[in-house]
């Protein structure tokens, strides 16, 4: 795992209907330390997904630099693992084949891949579903596969784009707790995009509030770990922090 | 009432064991109606033979080996034509689906030639290649080509962009993405194209055999007209229907069940 730094990042789109330039991101600088967990929140249209797509290399930047472990990145690459809101699992591959897709691409042997599948499916609690196809799984199970598929490829940073936005509320809380547990054990560098304020506060060490393409405020979350919802729902510090971030987002 | 349910239960269990029979049952009233009208002799029997006469004729043709020979001829022509058509159409469809430039270049040409139906090529093909296998193969390849190309393009373009992105950020190279993501994603559409293409190709082949042929089911039917044997014409028609049913339900449908339906890309 490595650190991630955005230096004066900007993105402008050409609007073909109005014939003008539209600024989506202006001058965003942000540092995610090695092994840190940073959440980015903001109202829809604030540019948070654009930032993630630029870090992932799916869309080009208009200015500034993206550094992973001190090296500038251009275009998509296996050093940045991505977890998608729509899961983006390969429907024609089994769960095990999805999880070992990254290792297969870098030329891992069959035995090596079997070991990786075993380890990461156990991590996701999905050992029983190794040979199933994604469409045979529930949304929550599909996204567990999505998370471990990214992790199994040993990325330097993990990029998560509203990964739990399309599962039901109960499953979402379970997935959040599982993700925290994995993070506490393995300490990957994570940047997590969400519009859900309590999700951001629950998961992250630092919450970045984005507004109209720039950083409004960075809020440190010094809540103790391990974090579970049963402890935090009644926790005063959690409530105060959530309220503070919520006020910022509503003003944004 | 309970008697009906009991009979229905027997029927359901029986057809579950013999699915081919379940496909035959809907034809029973149709054949009965045909037999009844033929028996009434509203039309002279020379014009409308009954089912019994047709089955007898089919048996004779089978016995003499003519039907099997002609059937083998027609099927091998279709197989060769379809194979050649696929070998051209799938790579072409992939290229057009992937490349904007190839699309802009090839699309007008495709639309232009699609409008010239397969049969419309026969006059010039006869001048070029004469009454032979080349002409018939050309017609089938031509017919199979368009549905497969158009559906392949559609399939390639309907692969969700996130899947390509996911593969990219897992370290897949461009050729690997084509192999592991784009092609499997397009497969259900390619199969649909193949299904349509073979269906059109089968019809085009019969038409070509009627005009060009020296053998085959189409030739059998047209030759029977010359000999004034309506039974033989009807035998030909029935064989066409049965054969397509077999190709579709024994080959194409199982492929579809094992791929697109299994993956949840198409609903059954």
Short mmCIF file of C-alpha atoms in Angstrom, two decimals:
data_model
loop_
_atom_site.label_atom_id
_atom_site.label_comp_id
_atom_site.label_asym_id
_atom_site.label_seq_id
_atom_site.Cartn_x
_atom_site.Cartn_y
_atom_site.Cartn_z
CA UNK A 1 0.00 0.00 0.00
CA UNK A 2 1.13 3.51 -0.77
CA UNK A 3 0.05 7.12 -0.21
CA UNK A 4 -2.10 9.10 -2.61
CA UNK A 5 -1.80 12.83 -3.32
CA UNK A 6 -3.88 15.11 -5.49
CA UNK A 7 -2.04 18.31 -6.41
CA UNK A 8 -4.11 21.25 -7.70
CA UNK A 9 -6.37 18.90 -9.59
CA UNK A 10 -8.90 20.44 -11.97
CA UNK A 11 -11.37 19.28 -14.58
CA UNK A 12 -13.24 21.31 -17.15
CA UNK A 13 -15.75 19.91 -19.61
CA UNK A 14 -16.74 21.43 -22.91
CA UNK A 15 -20.50 21.86 -22.99
CA UNK A 16 -21.45 21.24 -26.65
CA UNK A 17 -24.97 22.67 -26.23
CA UNK A 18 -23.95 26.00 -24.74
CA UNK A 19 -20.55 26.16 -26.41
CA UNK A 20 -18.88 27.02 -23.10
CA UNK A 21 -16.39 25.43 -20.71
CA UNK A 22 -17.91 23.96 -17.58
CA UNK A 23 -15.72 23.62 -14.50
CA UNK A 24 -16.39 20.41 -12.59
CA UNK A 25 -13.32 20.42 -10.32
CA UNK A 26 -11.16 23.42 -9.51
CA UNK A 27 -7.84 23.28 -7.75
CA UNK A 28 -8.41 20.33 -5.43
CA UNK A 29 -5.43 19.29 -3.32
CA UNK A 30 -5.70 16.33 -1.01
CA UNK A 31 -3.34 13.94 0.73
CA UNK A 32 -4.19 10.40 1.75
CA UNK A 33 -1.40 8.87 3.82
CA UNK A 34 -0.28 5.30 3.44
CA UNK A 35 -2.79 3.09 5.27
CA UNK A 36 -5.25 5.94 5.78
CA UNK A 37 -9.00 5.91 5.14
CA UNK A 38 -10.41 9.12 3.65
CA UNK A 39 -14.05 9.62 2.74
CA UNK A 40 -15.21 12.29 0.30
CA UNK A 41 -18.77 13.55 0.76
CA UNK A 42 -20.82 16.20 -0.96
CA UNK A 43 -24.18 16.80 -2.60
CA UNK A 44 -24.78 15.24 -6.01
CA UNK A 45 -23.07 17.18 -8.76
CA UNK A 46 -20.27 18.39 -6.51
CA UNK A 47 -17.73 16.48 -8.57
CA UNK A 48 -16.85 13.68 -6.16
CA UNK A 49 -17.26 10.90 -8.74
CA UNK A 50 -15.30 12.95 -11.27
CA UNK A 51 -12.38 13.06 -8.84
CA UNK A 52 -12.50 9.30 -8.39
CA UNK A 53 -12.71 8.69 -12.15
CA UNK A 54 -9.65 10.89 -12.64
CA UNK A 55 -7.69 9.06 -9.94
CA UNK A 56 -8.69 5.74 -11.51
CA UNK A 57 -7.56 7.11 -14.87
CA UNK A 58 -10.93 6.63 -16.56
CA UNK A 59 -11.19 10.31 -17.49
CA UNK A 60 -8.23 12.62 -18.22
CA UNK A 61 -7.39 15.49 -15.92
CA UNK A 62 -7.50 19.10 -17.14
CA UNK A 63 -4.77 20.29 -14.79
CA UNK A 64 -2.77 19.30 -11.74
CA UNK A 65 -1.22 15.96 -10.84
CA UNK A 66 -2.22 12.67 -9.24
CA UNK A 67 0.57 10.94 -7.35
CA UNK A 68 0.51 7.37 -6.07
CA UNK A 69 3.47 6.52 -3.86
CA UNK A 70 5.37 9.52 -5.24
CA UNK A 71 4.82 8.56 -8.90
CA UNK A 72 2.52 10.46 -11.22
CA UNK A 73 -0.21 8.31 -12.73
CA UNK A 74 -1.81 8.48 -16.16
CA UNK A 75 -4.57 6.17 -17.39
CA UNK A 76 -6.02 3.19 -15.54
CA UNK A 77 -3.71 0.69 -13.89
CA UNK A 78 -3.64 -2.18 -11.43
CA UNK A 79 -1.94 0.03 -8.79
CA UNK A 80 -5.37 1.57 -8.16
CA UNK A 81 -8.11 -0.95 -7.37
CA UNK A 82 -11.65 0.25 -8.02
CA UNK A 83 -14.93 -0.79 -6.38
CA UNK A 84 -17.92 0.36 -8.43
CA UNK A 85 -21.41 1.39 -7.34
CA UNK A 86 -22.84 -0.96 -9.98
CA UNK A 87 -20.50 -3.77 -8.77
CA UNK A 88 -19.22 -4.25 -12.37
CA UNK A 89 -18.65 -7.97 -11.87
CA UNK A 90 -18.09 -10.02 -15.02
CA UNK A 91 -21.40 -11.87 -15.47
CA UNK A 92 -19.78 -14.71 -17.47
CA UNK A 93 -17.21 -15.47 -14.82
CA UNK A 94 -17.84 -17.33 -11.58
CA UNK A 95 -17.28 -15.62 -8.24
CA UNK A 96 -13.83 -17.25 -7.92
CA UNK A 97 -12.90 -16.26 -11.49
CA UNK A 98 -13.98 -12.67 -10.79
CA UNK A 99 -11.87 -12.50 -7.63
CA UNK A 100 -8.77 -13.88 -9.38
CA UNK A 101 -9.17 -11.80 -12.56
CA UNK A 102 -6.41 -9.36 -11.56
CA UNK A 103 -3.88 -12.08 -10.63
CA UNK A 104 -4.73 -13.90 -13.90
CA UNK A 105 -3.98 -10.73 -15.87
CA UNK A 106 -0.54 -10.43 -14.31
CA UNK A 107 0.13 -14.09 -15.15
CA UNK A 108 -0.42 -15.86 -11.81
CA UNK A 109 -0.42 -19.66 -12.09
CA UNK A 110 -3.54 -21.76 -11.58
CA UNK A 111 -2.37 -22.96 -8.15
CA UNK A 112 -1.54 -19.42 -7.08
CA UNK A 113 -4.97 -18.26 -8.21
CA UNK A 114 -6.71 -21.06 -6.34
CA UNK A 115 -4.91 -19.99 -3.16
CA UNK A 116 -5.85 -16.33 -3.70
CA UNK A 117 -9.49 -17.27 -4.36
CA UNK A 118 -9.61 -19.33 -1.19
CA UNK A 119 -8.09 -16.58 0.97
CA UNK A 120 -10.19 -13.70 -0.32
CA UNK A 121 -13.47 -15.60 -0.56
CA UNK A 122 -12.98 -16.56 3.08
CA UNK A 123 -12.34 -12.89 3.86
CA UNK A 124 -15.67 -12.02 2.23
CA UNK A 125 -17.45 -14.96 3.83
CA UNK A 126 -18.26 -16.32 0.38
CA UNK A 127 -16.33 -19.59 0.27
CA UNK A 128 -19.58 -21.48 -0.41
CA UNK A 129 -20.34 -19.34 -3.48
CA UNK A 130 -17.03 -19.76 -5.35
CA UNK A 131 -18.56 -21.50 -8.36
CA UNK A 132 -21.71 -19.41 -8.64
CA UNK A 133 -22.31 -16.73 -11.24
CA UNK A 134 -22.79 -13.13 -10.02
CA UNK A 135 -26.45 -12.96 -11.08
CA UNK A 136 -27.18 -15.83 -8.69
CA UNK A 137 -26.07 -13.71 -5.72
CA UNK A 138 -27.83 -10.97 -3.75
CA UNK A 139 -26.67 -7.36 -4.17
CA UNK A 140 -24.82 -7.43 -0.86
CA UNK A 141 -22.97 -10.63 -1.79
CA UNK A 142 -22.13 -9.22 -5.23
CA UNK A 143 -20.51 -6.16 -3.67
CA UNK A 144 -18.54 -8.33 -1.23
CA UNK A 145 -17.11 -9.97 -4.36
CA UNK A 146 -16.48 -6.50 -5.83
CA UNK A 147 -14.49 -5.45 -2.76
CA UNK A 148 -12.33 -8.58 -2.51
CA UNK A 149 -11.79 -8.64 -6.28
CA UNK A 150 -10.10 -5.24 -5.93
CA UNK A 151 -8.19 -6.29 -2.79
CA UNK A 152 -7.00 -9.60 -4.25
CA UNK A 153 -5.02 -7.69 -6.88
CA UNK A 154 -2.91 -6.01 -4.16
CA UNK A 155 -3.44 -2.40 -5.26
CA UNK A 156 -1.47 0.51 -3.81
CA UNK A 157 -4.70 2.38 -3.15
CA UNK A 158 -8.32 1.28 -3.08
CA UNK A 159 -10.84 3.58 -4.77
CA UNK A 160 -14.46 3.09 -3.73
CA UNK A 161 -17.19 4.90 -5.65
CA UNK A 162 -20.42 4.87 -3.58
CA UNK A 163 -20.01 1.09 -3.28
CA UNK A 164 -22.91 0.53 -0.89
CA UNK A 165 -25.40 2.97 -2.42
CA UNK A 166 -27.36 0.31 -4.26
CA UNK A 167 -27.94 -2.23 -1.47
CA UNK A 168 -30.69 -2.14 1.16
CA UNK A 169 -30.18 -0.31 4.47
CA UNK A 170 -29.60 -3.39 6.69
CA UNK A 171 -27.13 -4.97 4.27
CA UNK A 172 -25.39 -1.61 3.93
CA UNK A 173 -24.69 -1.44 7.68
CA UNK A 174 -23.35 -5.01 7.64
CA UNK A 175 -21.10 -4.23 4.68
CA UNK A 176 -19.83 -1.08 6.38
CA UNK A 177 -18.90 -3.06 9.48
CA UNK A 178 -17.20 -5.76 7.38
CA UNK A 179 -15.24 -3.13 5.46
CA UNK A 180 -14.07 -1.44 8.68
CA UNK A 181 -12.98 -4.81 10.02
CA UNK A 182 -11.01 -5.59 6.86
CA UNK A 183 -9.45 -2.13 6.92
CA UNK A 184 -8.50 -2.40 10.61
CA UNK A 185 -6.79 -5.74 9.92
CA UNK A 186 -5.07 -5.00 6.61
CA UNK A 187 -4.73 -1.21 6.57
CA UNK A 188 -5.14 -0.54 2.85
CA UNK A 189 -5.03 3.08 1.65
CA UNK A 190 -8.65 3.90 0.87
CA UNK A 191 -10.45 6.80 -0.75
CA UNK A 192 -14.18 6.34 -0.35
CA UNK A 193 -16.77 8.41 -2.24
CA UNK A 194 -20.27 8.66 -0.75
CA UNK A 195 -23.21 11.01 -0.28
CA UNK A 196 -24.13 9.30 3.00
CA UNK A 197 -22.72 11.40 5.85
CA UNK A 198 -23.03 8.80 8.62
CA UNK A 199 -21.39 6.20 6.38
CA UNK A 200 -18.44 8.56 5.82
CA UNK A 201 -18.07 9.33 9.54
CA UNK A 202 -18.43 5.68 10.52
CA UNK A 203 -15.75 4.44 8.11
CA UNK A 204 -13.14 7.14 7.71
CA UNK A 205 -10.26 8.70 9.61
CA UNK A 206 -10.87 11.92 7.72
CA UNK A 207 -13.96 13.23 5.91
CA UNK A 208 -13.46 15.68 3.05
CA UNK A 209 -16.52 17.81 2.27
CA UNK A 210 -16.68 18.80 -1.38
CA UNK A 211 -18.74 21.69 -2.71
CA UNK A 212 -19.09 22.87 -6.29
CA UNK A 213 -15.78 21.33 -7.30
CA UNK A 214 -13.60 22.47 -4.40
CA UNK A 215 -12.79 21.29 -0.88
CA UNK A 216 -15.00 23.02 1.69
CA UNK A 217 -13.49 21.47 4.79
CA UNK A 218 -11.48 18.46 5.98
CA UNK A 219 -12.91 16.97 9.16
CA UNK A 220 -10.79 14.60 11.27
CA UNK A 221 -12.70 11.66 12.76
CA UNK A 222 -10.87 10.60 15.94
CA UNK A 223 -13.42 7.92 16.91
CA UNK A 224 -11.80 4.87 18.46
CA UNK A 225 -11.65 1.54 16.71
CA UNK A 226 -12.84 -1.16 16.25
CA UNK A 227 -16.04 0.55 15.17
CA UNK A 228 -19.41 -1.22 15.21
CA UNK A 229 -22.82 0.36 14.71
CA UNK A 230 -24.17 -0.91 18.05
CA UNK A 231 -21.59 1.25 19.88
CA UNK A 232 -21.70 4.26 17.60
CA UNK A 233 -25.43 4.95 17.13
CA UNK A 234 -25.64 6.23 20.73
CA UNK A 235 -22.13 7.68 20.82
CA UNK A 236 -22.08 11.44 21.52
CA UNK A 237 -18.84 12.11 19.63
CA UNK A 238 -20.21 10.25 16.58
CA UNK A 239 -23.41 12.28 16.69
CA UNK A 240 -21.57 15.61 17.04
CA UNK A 241 -19.21 14.78 14.14
CA UNK A 242 -22.05 13.55 11.92
CA UNK A 243 -24.05 16.69 12.63
CA UNK A 244 -21.10 18.90 11.87
CA UNK A 245 -20.44 17.18 8.52
CA UNK A 246 -24.16 17.16 7.70
CA UNK A 247 -24.35 20.93 8.26
CA UNK A 248 -21.37 21.42 5.94
CA UNK A 249 -22.91 19.24 3.23
CA UNK A 250 -26.25 21.05 3.48
CA UNK A 251 -24.52 24.39 3.15
CA UNK A 252 -22.42 23.11 0.28
CA UNK B 1 -63.83 -31.95 -13.27
CA UNK B 2 -61.42 -34.17 -11.34
CA UNK B 3 -61.21 -36.48 -14.35
CA UNK B 4 -59.96 -33.59 -16.47
CA UNK B 5 -57.36 -32.73 -13.84
CA UNK B 6 -56.24 -36.36 -13.73
CA UNK B 7 -55.87 -36.50 -17.51
CA UNK B 8 -54.06 -33.18 -17.48
CA UNK B 9 -51.70 -34.55 -14.81
CA UNK B 10 -50.91 -37.59 -16.94
CA UNK B 11 -50.33 -35.33 -19.93
CA UNK B 12 -48.03 -33.00 -17.98
CA UNK B 13 -45.91 -35.89 -16.67
CA UNK B 14 -45.81 -37.56 -20.08
CA UNK B 15 -44.64 -34.40 -21.89
CA UNK B 16 -42.10 -33.69 -19.16
CA UNK B 17 -40.56 -37.07 -19.98
CA UNK B 18 -40.80 -36.63 -23.74
CA UNK B 19 -40.37 -32.90 -24.51
CA UNK B 20 -40.33 -33.59 -28.26
CA UNK B 21 -43.88 -34.91 -27.90
CA UNK B 22 -44.97 -31.67 -26.21
CA UNK B 23 -43.86 -29.84 -29.34
CA UNK B 24 -45.89 -32.22 -31.53
CA UNK B 25 -49.18 -32.00 -29.62
CA UNK B 26 -50.13 -28.46 -30.82
CA UNK B 27 -50.04 -29.82 -34.38
CA UNK B 28 -52.62 -32.53 -33.72
CA UNK B 29 -55.69 -30.29 -34.24
CA UNK B 30 -53.98 -28.70 -37.26
CA UNK B 31 -53.38 -32.06 -38.91
CA UNK B 32 -56.90 -33.19 -37.98
CA UNK B 33 -58.40 -30.10 -39.62
CA UNK B 34 -56.26 -30.66 -42.71
CA UNK B 35 -57.32 -34.31 -42.89
CA UNK B 36 -60.97 -33.36 -42.44
CA UNK B 37 -60.92 -30.75 -45.22
CA UNK B 38 -59.07 -33.14 -47.55
CA UNK B 39 -61.61 -35.88 -46.71
CA UNK B 40 -64.53 -33.57 -47.55
CA UNK B 41 -62.95 -33.19 -51.00
CA UNK B 42 -63.91 -29.51 -51.31
CA UNK B 43 -60.77 -29.26 -53.42
CA UNK B 44 -59.78 -32.04 -55.80
CA UNK B 45 -57.35 -34.51 -54.12
CA UNK B 46 -54.77 -33.71 -56.82
CA UNK B 47 -54.63 -30.17 -55.45
CA UNK B 48 -54.98 -30.96 -51.77
CA UNK B 49 -53.78 -34.42 -50.72
CA UNK B 50 -54.62 -35.66 -47.21
CA UNK B 51 -52.08 -36.35 -44.44
CA UNK B 52 -52.07 -40.09 -45.13
CA UNK B 53 -51.12 -39.66 -48.80
CA UNK B 54 -48.37 -37.22 -47.84
CA UNK B 55 -46.93 -39.55 -45.21
CA UNK B 56 -47.02 -42.43 -47.72
CA UNK B 57 -45.19 -40.29 -50.26
CA UNK B 58 -42.62 -39.23 -47.64
CA UNK B 59 -42.05 -42.90 -46.79
CA UNK B 60 -41.48 -43.77 -50.46
CA UNK B 61 -39.02 -40.90 -50.85
CA UNK B 62 -37.20 -41.98 -47.73
CA UNK B 63 -37.18 -45.61 -48.85
CA UNK B 64 -35.68 -44.70 -52.21
CA UNK B 65 -33.07 -42.61 -50.42
CA UNK B 66 -33.97 -39.45 -52.35
CA UNK B 67 -35.21 -37.53 -49.32
CA UNK B 68 -32.14 -38.30 -47.20
CA UNK B 69 -29.75 -37.45 -50.04
CA UNK B 70 -31.47 -34.16 -50.78
CA UNK B 71 -31.68 -33.34 -47.09
CA UNK B 72 -27.96 -33.96 -46.65
CA UNK B 73 -27.26 -31.74 -49.67
CA UNK B 74 -29.35 -28.86 -48.32
CA UNK B 75 -27.94 -29.13 -44.80
CA UNK B 76 -24.32 -29.28 -45.89
CA UNK B 77 -24.84 -26.24 -48.13
CA UNK B 78 -26.35 -24.39 -45.18
CA UNK B 79 -23.52 -25.49 -42.87
CA UNK B 80 -20.78 -24.42 -45.29
CA UNK B 81 -22.50 -21.12 -46.05
CA UNK B 82 -23.16 -20.37 -42.40
CA UNK B 83 -19.60 -21.24 -41.36
CA UNK B 84 -18.06 -19.02 -44.03
CA UNK B 85 -20.59 -16.28 -43.22
CA UNK B 86 -19.74 -16.37 -39.51
CA UNK B 87 -16.00 -16.33 -40.17
CA UNK B 88 -16.44 -13.10 -42.11
CA UNK B 89 -19.27 -11.54 -40.11
CA UNK B 90 -18.07 -11.88 -36.51
CA UNK B 91 -14.61 -10.30 -37.00
CA UNK B 92 -16.17 -7.62 -39.19
CA UNK B 93 -18.82 -6.89 -36.56
CA UNK B 94 -16.18 -6.73 -33.81
CA UNK B 95 -14.09 -4.31 -35.87
CA UNK B 96 -17.05 -2.05 -36.66
CA UNK B 97 -18.27 -2.23 -33.08
CA UNK B 98 -14.89 -1.24 -31.65
CA UNK B 99 -13.67 1.37 -34.08
CA UNK B 100 -15.45 4.61 -34.81
CA UNK B 101 -13.53 4.96 -38.08
CA UNK B 102 -14.35 1.44 -39.28
CA UNK B 103 -17.97 2.14 -38.40
CA UNK B 104 -18.11 5.38 -40.36
CA UNK B 105 -16.53 3.69 -43.35
CA UNK B 106 -18.40 0.39 -43.37
CA UNK B 107 -21.88 1.41 -42.23
CA UNK B 108 -23.13 3.05 -45.47
CA UNK B 109 -21.76 0.14 -47.50
CA UNK B 110 -23.49 -2.35 -45.22
CA UNK B 111 -26.83 -0.57 -45.46
CA UNK B 112 -26.52 -0.31 -49.23
CA UNK B 113 -25.84 -4.00 -49.74
CA UNK B 114 -28.36 -5.07 -47.13
CA UNK B 115 -31.05 -3.50 -49.31
CA UNK B 116 -30.08 -5.73 -52.24
CA UNK B 117 -31.78 -8.88 -51.01
CA UNK B 118 -30.11 -12.26 -51.40
CA UNK B 119 -32.40 -13.34 -54.24
CA UNK B 120 -31.71 -10.11 -56.12
CA UNK B 121 -28.12 -11.32 -56.51
CA UNK B 122 -29.13 -14.51 -58.32
CA UNK B 123 -29.32 -13.08 -61.87
CA UNK B 124 -25.78 -11.73 -61.81
CA UNK B 125 -24.45 -14.72 -59.85
CA UNK B 126 -25.84 -17.05 -62.51
CA UNK B 127 -23.97 -15.06 -65.14
CA UNK B 128 -20.76 -15.17 -63.13
CA UNK B 129 -20.76 -18.65 -61.58
CA UNK B 130 -23.47 -20.56 -63.41
CA UNK B 131 -25.87 -23.07 -61.89
CA UNK B 132 -23.65 -24.47 -59.17
CA UNK B 133 -22.48 -24.66 -55.60
CA UNK B 134 -20.60 -21.34 -55.74
CA UNK B 135 -23.79 -19.46 -56.50
CA UNK B 136 -25.71 -21.11 -53.68
CA UNK B 137 -22.90 -20.69 -51.16
CA UNK B 138 -22.63 -17.03 -52.11
CA UNK B 139 -26.35 -16.51 -51.49
CA UNK B 140 -26.24 -18.15 -48.05
CA UNK B 141 -23.07 -16.35 -46.97
CA UNK B 142 -24.64 -13.11 -48.10
CA UNK B 143 -27.84 -13.76 -46.16
CA UNK B 144 -26.09 -14.88 -42.97
CA UNK B 145 -23.66 -11.96 -43.09
CA UNK B 146 -25.94 -9.01 -42.34
CA UNK B 147 -27.85 -10.15 -39.27
CA UNK B 148 -24.63 -11.47 -37.70
CA UNK B 149 -22.64 -8.28 -38.43
CA UNK B 150 -25.40 -5.95 -37.23
CA UNK B 151 -26.06 -7.93 -34.04
CA UNK B 152 -22.34 -8.30 -33.29
CA UNK B 153 -21.93 -4.51 -33.56
CA UNK B 154 -24.93 -4.05 -31.26
CA UNK B 155 -23.51 -6.61 -28.80
CA UNK B 156 -20.05 -5.02 -28.71
CA UNK B 157 -21.59 -1.62 -28.09
CA UNK B 158 -23.95 -2.81 -25.38
CA UNK B 159 -21.15 -4.10 -23.12
CA UNK B 160 -21.30 -1.86 -20.06
CA UNK B 161 -18.39 0.63 -19.96
CA UNK B 162 -17.82 -0.13 -16.24
CA UNK B 163 -16.89 -3.71 -17.14
CA UNK B 164 -14.10 -2.49 -19.42
CA UNK B 165 -13.03 -0.02 -16.75
CA UNK B 166 -13.02 -2.75 -14.10
CA UNK B 167 -10.83 -4.93 -16.34
CA UNK B 168 -8.48 -2.01 -17.04
CA UNK B 169 -7.98 -1.24 -13.36
CA UNK B 170 -7.34 -4.94 -12.71
CA UNK B 171 -4.45 -4.72 -15.15
CA UNK B 172 -5.95 -6.21 -18.32
CA UNK B 173 -4.31 -5.25 -21.62
CA UNK B 174 -6.39 -4.27 -24.64
CA UNK B 175 -6.31 -7.73 -26.28
CA UNK B 176 -7.22 -9.33 -22.94
CA UNK B 177 -10.16 -6.94 -22.49
CA UNK B 178 -11.39 -7.90 -25.96
CA UNK B 179 -11.07 -11.60 -25.12
CA UNK B 180 -12.29 -11.63 -21.52
CA UNK B 181 -14.85 -8.80 -21.48
CA UNK B 182 -15.97 -7.48 -24.87
CA UNK B 183 -16.49 -10.78 -26.70
CA UNK B 184 -18.29 -12.66 -23.91
CA UNK B 185 -20.40 -9.55 -23.31
CA UNK B 186 -21.39 -9.47 -26.96
CA UNK B 187 -21.99 -13.22 -27.18
CA UNK B 188 -25.76 -13.20 -26.49
CA UNK B 189 -26.26 -10.70 -29.32
CA UNK B 190 -23.96 -12.67 -31.62
CA UNK B 191 -26.06 -15.79 -30.97
CA UNK B 192 -29.25 -13.84 -31.73
CA UNK B 193 -27.65 -12.69 -34.98
CA UNK B 194 -26.69 -16.26 -35.79
CA UNK B 195 -30.20 -17.46 -35.08
CA UNK B 196 -31.69 -14.85 -37.41
CA UNK B 197 -28.96 -15.38 -39.98
CA UNK B 198 -29.45 -19.14 -40.12
CA UNK B 199 -33.21 -18.68 -40.35
CA UNK B 200 -32.90 -16.28 -43.29
CA UNK B 201 -30.12 -18.39 -44.80
CA UNK B 202 -32.29 -21.51 -44.71
CA UNK B 203 -35.07 -19.72 -46.58
CA UNK B 204 -32.63 -18.22 -49.08
CA UNK B 205 -31.13 -21.65 -49.70
CA UNK B 206 -34.51 -23.17 -50.56
CA UNK B 207 -35.19 -20.27 -52.93
CA UNK B 208 -31.76 -20.69 -54.52
CA UNK B 209 -32.28 -24.44 -54.89
CA UNK B 210 -35.59 -23.83 -56.62
CA UNK B 211 -33.89 -21.64 -59.22
CA UNK B 212 -30.35 -23.02 -59.35
CA UNK B 213 -30.56 -26.47 -57.88
CA UNK B 214 -29.91 -29.91 -59.20
CA UNK B 215 -30.59 -31.42 -55.77
CA UNK B 216 -31.83 -30.41 -52.31
CA UNK B 217 -35.18 -29.88 -50.68
CA UNK B 218 -35.96 -26.76 -52.73
CA UNK B 219 -35.16 -28.67 -55.91
CA UNK B 220 -37.32 -31.58 -54.75
CA UNK B 221 -40.30 -29.29 -54.32
CA UNK B 222 -39.91 -27.50 -57.61
CA UNK B 223 -39.21 -30.72 -59.48
CA UNK B 224 -42.39 -32.18 -57.94
CA UNK B 225 -44.34 -29.25 -59.34
CA UNK B 226 -43.05 -30.12 -62.79
CA UNK B 227 -44.13 -33.73 -62.26
CA UNK B 228 -47.47 -32.57 -60.84
CA UNK B 229 -46.98 -34.33 -57.48
CA UNK B 230 -48.59 -32.08 -54.86
CA UNK B 231 -47.84 -34.71 -52.18
CA UNK B 232 -44.13 -34.27 -52.77
CA UNK B 233 -44.40 -30.48 -52.54
CA UNK B 234 -46.16 -30.80 -49.20
CA UNK B 235 -43.54 -33.31 -48.00
CA UNK B 236 -40.88 -30.71 -48.80
CA UNK B 237 -42.73 -28.01 -46.90
CA UNK B 238 -43.16 -30.20 -43.83
CA UNK B 239 -39.50 -31.23 -43.88
CA UNK B 240 -38.49 -27.54 -43.94
CA UNK B 241 -40.55 -26.80 -40.85
CA UNK B 242 -39.40 -29.85 -38.88
CA UNK B 243 -35.77 -29.27 -39.75
CA UNK B 244 -35.77 -25.70 -38.59
CA UNK B 245 -37.45 -26.71 -35.36
CA UNK B 246 -34.68 -29.25 -34.76
CA UNK B 247 -31.86 -26.79 -35.56
CA UNK B 248 -33.39 -24.14 -33.32
CA UNK B 249 -34.38 -26.22 -30.32
CA UNK B 250 -31.55 -28.77 -30.34
CA UNK B 251 -28.64 -26.49 -31.18
CA UNK B 252 -29.34 -22.77 -30.87
CA UNK B 253 -31.59 -22.72 -27.80
CA UNK B 254 -29.22 -24.85 -25.66
CA UNK B 255 -26.31 -22.53 -26.52
CA UNK B 256 -28.43 -19.58 -25.45
CA UNK B 257 -29.39 -21.30 -22.18
CA UNK B 258 -25.76 -22.10 -21.38
CA UNK B 259 -24.53 -18.54 -21.97
CA UNK B 260 -26.67 -15.41 -21.85
CA UNK B 261 -29.46 -16.89 -19.73
CA UNK B 262 -27.07 -18.51 -17.27
CA UNK B 263 -25.21 -15.21 -16.83
CA UNK B 264 -28.42 -13.24 -16.37
CA UNK B 265 -27.80 -11.13 -19.48
CA UNK B 266 -31.02 -12.25 -21.18
CA UNK B 267 -34.17 -13.45 -19.49
CA UNK B 268 -35.73 -16.63 -20.78
#
